């Protein structure tokens, strides 16, 4: 009946509708991602097909799993789609009391964080998925808020702030407060769930941030946790005093140490399972005023970079490869601890190792697993030192020998003699620059004529931080900074302003700057005659060697680092 009437009567004139924001009505997340150039039409079509055929998942999750965008890009796309602001939680003032209105396990499940109550009485909530109405209803139920103002933040940032706010939790999800230390200290055991969870979270987060070290430092009020990221320490978390002893004991147990021994330093090793892979770590303890300090060195460098990726310019790379492809000789890398010498050595091995050559390394510890070669771990307790290990290696018919570090005179003499007797030897020293390595070997007791005959190249290197790609901008440095670097005024350089991705530092990742000294006939003659460091440095510079500082300034002018990093890392 209704169909007959509708066919007989004319269609009514449509009433004019109020104009609506097209971002709220017609656009969808996929449209925003394509329009902003994050993904292509074909990638969107594939992701939508996967969403229809597989288990029910949101489009953003599928696209992230495929590596087509990251959390920050997804947050910006959602903000564009929904007309909501994006919160940088690293710089945001979060009220801990307001955040604790929602239990931690609920906040983690819903991926939300109560930031604070605004002046108008509205509660500001950061959400990784603002379209999840069930999650927001949970927040309302726990906070009894009459009105919520929702902003978008990444799940990683939300979890980081939750960990900072809650610290260690008990089984029910409530905070363990420092004032309960007297009662809780006796109850906190190394196998308690909160302790196990805390240690696991600390290491997992450090690995995901790319940290090289985790510092667990006892203070009067508790444990201060810091990560070394891109060469500098940054605060990561705080553990209440009631849990301090249990956390330290847990780290000692999993590292194979004696938890009853607290008066002397100890060393241990442990492998952490993270994202399906095992990450090796060295753990050391040091008795301090308020307890034992623990430092965890994360040995995450399993991928060997290409030599071209390290930061060497074309001339430096050509000179280093020429020395490495010689049948014999001594190549020395120099620089402070943590300057990337090991990665450079392995990048060099990657260029020259082949099935026809017997390659043996002697290291303490073996940080990078390299297939196809023999890697030996120094074990001083068993009598396997660098000197004894190198003597044994020389009886194994080697073509290329990598000695992790020259620490004493016997090792230096053996390395030099091995280079003279037909082997290619790669090793490291601790000196300020390349010319200093020549005199250091002589100072260690190796005759100058042997050093001059065996040494083919010396490489000094440092690591400088890169400007963060997400917040980088062009700036004009201060005149004082330009004058100190001998750079003309008016030059615009790249610098990060600080964002959530880089932890408000303005830097993310590092690149090497190098000083490559090729030891030719003239330098050998000067070294055999006099091992004066200043004379050798002047001769090397006159022959065209690019100094560390000049290399770093060149990298800053190219936008790979900043002049502030040059001043911090490279001495004048």
C-alpha angles and dihedrals in degrees: 000000000000090000092053092049094048092050093049098046123067118253111263119244110264114249114239110258123217113260111261132200106263089213088065099042115030108019122083131191093265091053091053093048092051094043092053092048096244093124135009129243091255092051090050091050091051092048092050090050090052090049091054097045102040134054116304108284134154118256093239091056092050093049092048092049088055091054094242095125140003134230095270093052091048091050092052091048092051090048090052091047098046101031092239128139123251116232122214097212093188089067098030122107103238119192106223093203092054092045092053092058086085113057113245096243090052093048091050092047094048093038091228136129127197102224102185145302110272125225091261090057095254116134115235112218127185113212132183089207111027091181091066098100092177090060092050090048089055090052090051091049094053098039098037086220116169093204134022129200107204125207130175126248133162120264090237092056092046093052092046093054092044089055091049092049100043102031105180120005133200127231093276093051098253123132123262101228122212092234089064090061097113094055097035101045093072092047097048108097129182091244096050114122095240091053094047090046094048095051092045093050093048094054095040093051091047091054093048091050090052094244118169096201140021117210117202104189124184115224131176092263100038143296121326112208119202133175125210104224121174090351098306131092121241131183113257111168147341125231118202118243091248090067100035099095093044094051092049091047090049091054091048093050096051089047093055097249131141107259091195091062110081102148102071135045118264137192130209145158134228139171118224119204108226124169093341097311134094117242114199119217138185114219126197132178131205125190109238139173097275099029140298120331114216125201119189117199108203112213097203099144101111097134115076111217123223115257090240091060097059100077102260113144119233096265093047093048092048092050093048094047091049090056092044094051093055113106093239142008143097122276116188127195116198136189142103125294111290096023094121100257094140093052090050091050092052092045086055091048089051088060098047108027115105138160089259093062129068108226120189127177129198113198144159100235117003098231101172125047108220118184121224098031136083114252120192125197117215112237111183093179089061092044096256102133128160091264097047091040092052091050089053093047091054088062091054096074096249126184097187124026124191113197110191095215140348104230105158144024098261091054092046092051093047092049092051094047091047089055090050094050098058106283131118107231124193119189146145138240135183109243134130097244143356099272089051090064091064094057093039092063090050091048089053089062103265110136112254093233090056092050091048092050097047106035115093104165141002123200123194116192144177133184119236124189122251122229110258108263092216099055102024118136138167115263137173107233123225117273091244091057092048092046092050090053093042090239122146118254119255095042114137117217136184121258135165117239095204130263142172093274094060097034092251091295098112090228134091125172130358139246131199128248116200147199112200118194117188111202106223133172095279094051091046091053092049093047093050089050099042132355093207107150097210092050092050092047092050092049092048092049091048089053091057105268111160108226124227092252094049090049091051093048089050089053091050092051088051091053096248093117140352134262088242088061090048090055092046098047107029120060118223 
